[in-house]
Amino acid sequence: MGIISERDILHSCVAGSRPLAEVLVAEAMSTTLITGTPDDEVESVMGLMTTRRIRHLPVLSEGRLAGIISIGDVVKAQHDRLAMENRFMKDYIGKTMRNDEC
């Protein structure tokens, strides 16, 4: 049906003519959803979240909510991938250097 974020709530506060306590979630939530799937690559999700300026992305599987990924999750996944690549490169360079010494 939709998703509500702190930004939606802030927009309701600014635009509303009544107290926030009287605003219904259905009135404040975003209903035009941007979603992902479990098969999406982290890099493409990062690009989507960046260009659409969203920090949480509902993940749907067969039309049902499978989870929500945050920009923090995406950044951590990218960091972990880069750290692993860095380790492999250092190991490769170290091995190459040792082989050249022989």
mmCIF file with all atom_site columns, C-alpha atoms in Angstrom:
data_model
loop_
_atom_site.group_PDB
_atom_site.id
_atom_site.type_symbol
_atom_site.label_atom_id
_atom_site.label_alt_id
_atom_site.label_comp_id
_atom_site.label_asym_id
_atom_site.label_entity_id
_atom_site.label_seq_id
_atom_site.pdbx_PDB_ins_code
_atom_site.Cartn_x
_atom_site.Cartn_y
_atom_site.Cartn_z
_atom_site.occupancy
_atom_site.B_iso_or_equiv
_atom_site.pdbx_formal_charge
_atom_site.auth_seq_id
_atom_site.auth_comp_id
_atom_site.auth_asym_id
_atom_site.auth_atom_id
_atom_site.pdbx_PDB_model_num
ATOM 1   C CA . MET A 1 1   ? 0.000  0.000   0.000  1.00 0.00 ? 1   MET A CA 1
ATOM 2   C CA . GLY A 1 2   ? 2.810  2.388   0.819  1.00 0.00 ? 2   GLY A CA 1
ATOM 3   C CA . ILE A 1 3   ? 5.734  3.254   3.041  1.00 0.00 ? 3   ILE A CA 1
ATOM 4   C CA . ILE A 1 4   ? 6.148  5.982   5.611  1.00 0.00 ? 4   ILE A CA 1
ATOM 5   C CA . SER A 1 5   ? 9.420  7.594   6.527  1.00 0.00 ? 5   SER A CA 1
ATOM 6   C CA . GLU A 1 6   ? 10.496 10.385  8.815  1.00 0.00 ? 6   GLU A CA 1
ATOM 7   C CA . ARG A 1 7   ? 10.536 12.630  5.742  1.00 0.00 ? 7   ARG A CA 1
ATOM 8   C CA . ASP A 1 8   ? 6.872  11.857  5.064  1.00 0.00 ? 8   ASP A CA 1
ATOM 9   C CA . ILE A 1 9   ? 6.070  12.741  8.653  1.00 0.00 ? 9   ILE A CA 1
ATOM 10  C CA . LEU A 1 10  ? 8.012  16.005  8.445  1.00 0.00 ? 10  LEU A CA 1
ATOM 11  C CA . HIS A 1 11  ? 6.205  16.939  5.222  1.00 0.00 ? 11  HIS A CA 1
ATOM 12  C CA . SER A 1 12  ? 2.889  16.293  6.985  1.00 0.00 ? 12  SER A CA 1
ATOM 13  C CA . CYS A 1 13  ? 3.957  18.567  9.829  1.00 0.00 ? 13  CYS A CA 1
ATOM 14  C CA . VAL A 1 14  ? 4.911  21.381  7.475  1.00 0.00 ? 14  VAL A CA 1
ATOM 15  C CA . ALA A 1 15  ? 1.955  21.045  5.094  1.00 0.00 ? 15  ALA A CA 1
ATOM 16  C CA . GLY A 1 16  ? -0.731 20.100  7.583  1.00 0.00 ? 16  GLY A CA 1
ATOM 17  C CA . SER A 1 17  ? -3.244 22.406  9.119  1.00 0.00 ? 17  SER A CA 1
ATOM 18  C CA . ARG A 1 18  ? -3.919 20.055  12.026 1.00 0.00 ? 18  ARG A CA 1
ATOM 19  C CA . PRO A 1 19  ? -1.799 18.492  14.775 1.00 0.00 ? 19  PRO A CA 1
ATOM 20  C CA . LEU A 1 20  ? 0.371  15.531  13.800 1.00 0.00 ? 20  LEU A CA 1
ATOM 21  C CA . ALA A 1 21  ? -1.447 13.365  16.347 1.00 0.00 ? 21  ALA A CA 1
ATOM 22  C CA . GLU A 1 22  ? -4.545 13.636  14.158 1.00 0.00 ? 22  GLU A CA 1
ATOM 23  C CA . VAL A 1 23  ? -2.838 12.718  10.870 1.00 0.00 ? 23  VAL A CA 1
ATOM 24  C CA . LEU A 1 24  ? -3.411 9.146   9.687  1.00 0.00 ? 24  LEU A CA 1
ATOM 25  C CA . VAL A 1 25  ? -0.561 7.079   8.273  1.00 0.00 ? 25  VAL A CA 1
ATOM 26  C CA . ALA A 1 26  ? -2.542 6.624   5.042  1.00 0.00 ? 26  ALA A CA 1
ATOM 27  C CA . GLU A 1 27  ? -2.559 10.414  4.609  1.00 0.00 ? 27  GLU A CA 1
ATOM 28  C CA . ALA A 1 28  ? 1.174  10.871  5.150  1.00 0.00 ? 28  ALA A CA 1
ATOM 29  C CA . MET A 1 29  ? 2.744  7.796   3.543  1.00 0.00 ? 29  MET A CA 1
ATOM 30  C CA . SER A 1 30  ? 4.277  7.611   0.090  1.00 0.00 ? 30  SER A CA 1
ATOM 31  C CA . THR A 1 31  ? 2.150  5.437   -2.163 1.00 0.00 ? 31  THR A CA 1
ATOM 32  C CA . THR A 1 32  ? 4.270  5.569   -5.310 1.00 0.00 ? 32  THR A CA 1
ATOM 33  C CA . LEU A 1 33  ? 6.720  2.892   -4.286 1.00 0.00 ? 33  LEU A CA 1
ATOM 34  C CA . ILE A 1 34  ? 10.177 2.264   -5.598 1.00 0.00 ? 34  ILE A CA 1
ATOM 35  C CA . THR A 1 35  ? 11.016 -1.374  -4.918 1.00 0.00 ? 35  THR A CA 1
ATOM 36  C CA . GLY A 1 36  ? 13.699 -3.956  -5.501 1.00 0.00 ? 36  GLY A CA 1
ATOM 37  C CA . THR A 1 37  ? 13.854 -7.721  -5.718 1.00 0.00 ? 37  THR A CA 1
ATOM 38  C CA . PRO A 1 38  ? 16.091 -10.265 -3.972 1.00 0.00 ? 38  PRO A CA 1
ATOM 39  C CA . ASP A 1 39  ? 17.837 -10.836 -7.326 1.00 0.00 ? 39  ASP A CA 1
ATOM 40  C CA . ASP A 1 40  ? 18.949 -7.196  -7.737 1.00 0.00 ? 40  ASP A CA 1
ATOM 41  C CA . GLU A 1 41  ? 22.675 -6.545  -7.564 1.00 0.00 ? 41  GLU A CA 1
ATOM 42  C CA . VAL A 1 42  ? 23.884 -4.371  -4.685 1.00 0.00 ? 42  VAL A CA 1
ATOM 43  C CA . GLU A 1 43  ? 25.530 -1.938  -7.088 1.00 0.00 ? 43  GLU A CA 1
ATOM 44  C CA . SER A 1 44  ? 22.299 -1.348  -9.027 1.00 0.00 ? 44  SER A CA 1
ATOM 45  C CA . VAL A 1 45  ? 20.335 -0.920  -5.790 1.00 0.00 ? 45  VAL A CA 1
ATOM 46  C CA . MET A 1 46  ? 22.909 1.623   -4.623 1.00 0.00 ? 46  MET A CA 1
ATOM 47  C CA . GLY A 1 47  ? 22.474 3.563   -7.865 1.00 0.00 ? 47  GLY A CA 1
ATOM 48  C CA . LEU A 1 48  ? 18.688 3.451   -7.608 1.00 0.00 ? 48  LEU A CA 1
ATOM 49  C CA . MET A 1 49  ? 18.690 4.622   -4.001 1.00 0.00 ? 49  MET A CA 1
ATOM 50  C CA . THR A 1 50  ? 21.140 7.413   -4.818 1.00 0.00 ? 50  THR A CA 1
ATOM 51  C CA . THR A 1 51  ? 19.328 8.740   -7.875 1.00 0.00 ? 51  THR A CA 1
ATOM 52  C CA . ARG A 1 52  ? 15.893 8.520   -6.250 1.00 0.00 ? 52  ARG A CA 1
ATOM 53  C CA . ARG A 1 53  ? 17.240 9.940   -2.976 1.00 0.00 ? 53  ARG A CA 1
ATOM 54  C CA . ILE A 1 54  ? 15.761 7.200   -0.796 1.00 0.00 ? 54  ILE A CA 1
ATOM 55  C CA . ARG A 1 55  ? 17.331 5.587   2.235  1.00 0.00 ? 55  ARG A CA 1
ATOM 56  C CA . HIS A 1 56  ? 15.092 2.508   2.529  1.00 0.00 ? 56  HIS A CA 1
ATOM 57  C CA . LEU A 1 57  ? 14.016 0.223   -0.290 1.00 0.00 ? 57  LEU A CA 1
ATOM 58  C CA . PRO A 1 58  ? 11.244 -2.367  0.103  1.00 0.00 ? 58  PRO A CA 1
ATOM 59  C CA . VAL A 1 59  ? 12.292 -5.696  -1.409 1.00 0.00 ? 59  VAL A CA 1
ATOM 60  C CA . LEU A 1 60  ? 9.430  -7.629  -3.011 1.00 0.00 ? 60  LEU A CA 1
ATOM 61  C CA . SER A 1 61  ? 9.329  -11.274 -3.963 1.00 0.00 ? 61  SER A CA 1
ATOM 62  C CA . GLU A 1 62  ? 6.315  -12.459 -5.952 1.00 0.00 ? 62  GLU A CA 1
ATOM 63  C CA . GLY A 1 63  ? 4.506  -9.251  -5.039 1.00 0.00 ? 63  GLY A CA 1
ATOM 64  C CA . ARG A 1 64  ? 5.009  -9.695  -1.305 1.00 0.00 ? 64  ARG A CA 1
ATOM 65  C CA . LEU A 1 65  ? 7.330  -7.858  1.059  1.00 0.00 ? 65  LEU A CA 1
ATOM 66  C CA . ALA A 1 66  ? 10.467 -9.949  1.561  1.00 0.00 ? 66  ALA A CA 1
ATOM 67  C CA . GLY A 1 67  ? 12.416 -7.291  3.456  1.00 0.00 ? 67  GLY A CA 1
ATOM 68  C CA . ILE A 1 68  ? 13.709 -3.754  3.493  1.00 0.00 ? 68  ILE A CA 1
ATOM 69  C CA . ILE A 1 69  ? 17.256 -2.768  2.616  1.00 0.00 ? 69  ILE A CA 1
ATOM 70  C CA . SER A 1 70  ? 18.751 0.452   3.915  1.00 0.00 ? 70  SER A CA 1
ATOM 71  C CA . ILE A 1 71  ? 21.460 2.614   2.424  1.00 0.00 ? 71  ILE A CA 1
ATOM 72  C CA . GLY A 1 72  ? 23.592 1.514   5.404  1.00 0.00 ? 72  GLY A CA 1
ATOM 73  C CA . ASP A 1 73  ? 23.163 -2.130  4.345  1.00 0.00 ? 73  ASP A CA 1
ATOM 74  C CA . VAL A 1 74  ? 24.242 -1.261  0.812  1.00 0.00 ? 74  VAL A CA 1
ATOM 75  C CA . VAL A 1 75  ? 27.271 0.726   1.948  1.00 0.00 ? 75  VAL A CA 1
ATOM 76  C CA . LYS A 1 76  ? 28.342 -2.124  4.259  1.00 0.00 ? 76  LYS A CA 1
ATOM 77  C CA . ALA A 1 77  ? 28.019 -4.681  1.447  1.00 0.00 ? 77  ALA A CA 1
ATOM 78  C CA . GLN A 1 78  ? 30.120 -2.503  -0.860 1.00 0.00 ? 78  GLN A CA 1
ATOM 79  C CA . HIS A 1 79  ? 32.710 -1.931  1.878  1.00 0.00 ? 79  HIS A CA 1
ATOM 80  C CA . ASP A 1 80  ? 32.953 -5.663  2.573  1.00 0.00 ? 80  ASP A CA 1
ATOM 81  C CA . ARG A 1 81  ? 33.384 -6.412  -1.159 1.00 0.00 ? 81  ARG A CA 1
ATOM 82  C CA . LEU A 1 82  ? 36.101 -3.787  -1.541 1.00 0.00 ? 82  LEU A CA 1
ATOM 83  C CA . ALA A 1 83  ? 37.912 -4.992  1.584  1.00 0.00 ? 83  ALA A CA 1
ATOM 84  C CA . MET A 1 84  ? 37.905 -8.550  0.202  1.00 0.00 ? 84  MET A CA 1
ATOM 85  C CA . GLU A 1 85  ? 39.209 -7.374  -3.193 1.00 0.00 ? 85  GLU A CA 1
ATOM 86  C CA . ASN A 1 86  ? 41.901 -5.361  -1.421 1.00 0.00 ? 86  ASN A CA 1
ATOM 87  C CA . ARG A 1 87  ? 42.981 -8.439  0.560  1.00 0.00 ? 87  ARG A CA 1
ATOM 88  C CA . PHE A 1 88  ? 43.136 -10.576 -2.618 1.00 0.00 ? 88  PHE A CA 1
ATOM 89  C CA . MET A 1 89  ? 45.211 -7.928  -4.397 1.00 0.00 ? 89  MET A CA 1
ATOM 90  C CA . LYS A 1 90  ? 47.659 -7.650  -1.478 1.00 0.00 ? 90  LYS A CA 1
ATOM 91  C CA . ASP A 1 91  ? 47.989 -11.435 -1.318 1.00 0.00 ? 91  ASP A CA 1
ATOM 92  C CA . TYR A 1 92  ? 48.546 -11.624 -5.095 1.00 0.00 ? 92  TYR A CA 1
ATOM 93  C CA . ILE A 1 93  ? 51.143 -8.842  -5.056 1.00 0.00 ? 93  ILE A CA 1
ATOM 94  C CA . GLY A 1 94  ? 52.902 -10.412 -2.077 1.00 0.00 ? 94  GLY A CA 1
ATOM 95  C CA . LYS A 1 95  ? 52.997 -13.804 -3.793 1.00 0.00 ? 95  LYS A CA 1
ATOM 96  C CA . THR A 1 96  ? 54.254 -12.263 -7.043 1.00 0.00 ? 96  THR A CA 1
ATOM 97  C CA . MET A 1 97  ? 56.984 -10.388 -5.198 1.00 0.00 ? 97  MET A CA 1
ATOM 98  C CA . ARG A 1 98  ? 58.113 -13.571 -3.406 1.00 0.00 ? 98  ARG A CA 1
ATOM 99  C CA . ASN A 1 99  ? 58.176 -15.523 -6.703 1.00 0.00 ? 99  ASN A CA 1
ATOM 100 C CA . ASP A 1 100 ? 60.284 -12.814 -8.366 1.00 0.00 ? 100 ASP A CA 1
ATOM 101 C CA . GLU A 1 101 ? 62.881 -13.104 -5.606 1.00 0.00 ? 101 GLU A CA 1
ATOM 102 C CA . CYS A 1 102 ? 63.509 -16.782 -6.379 1.00 0.00 ? 102 CYS A CA 1
#
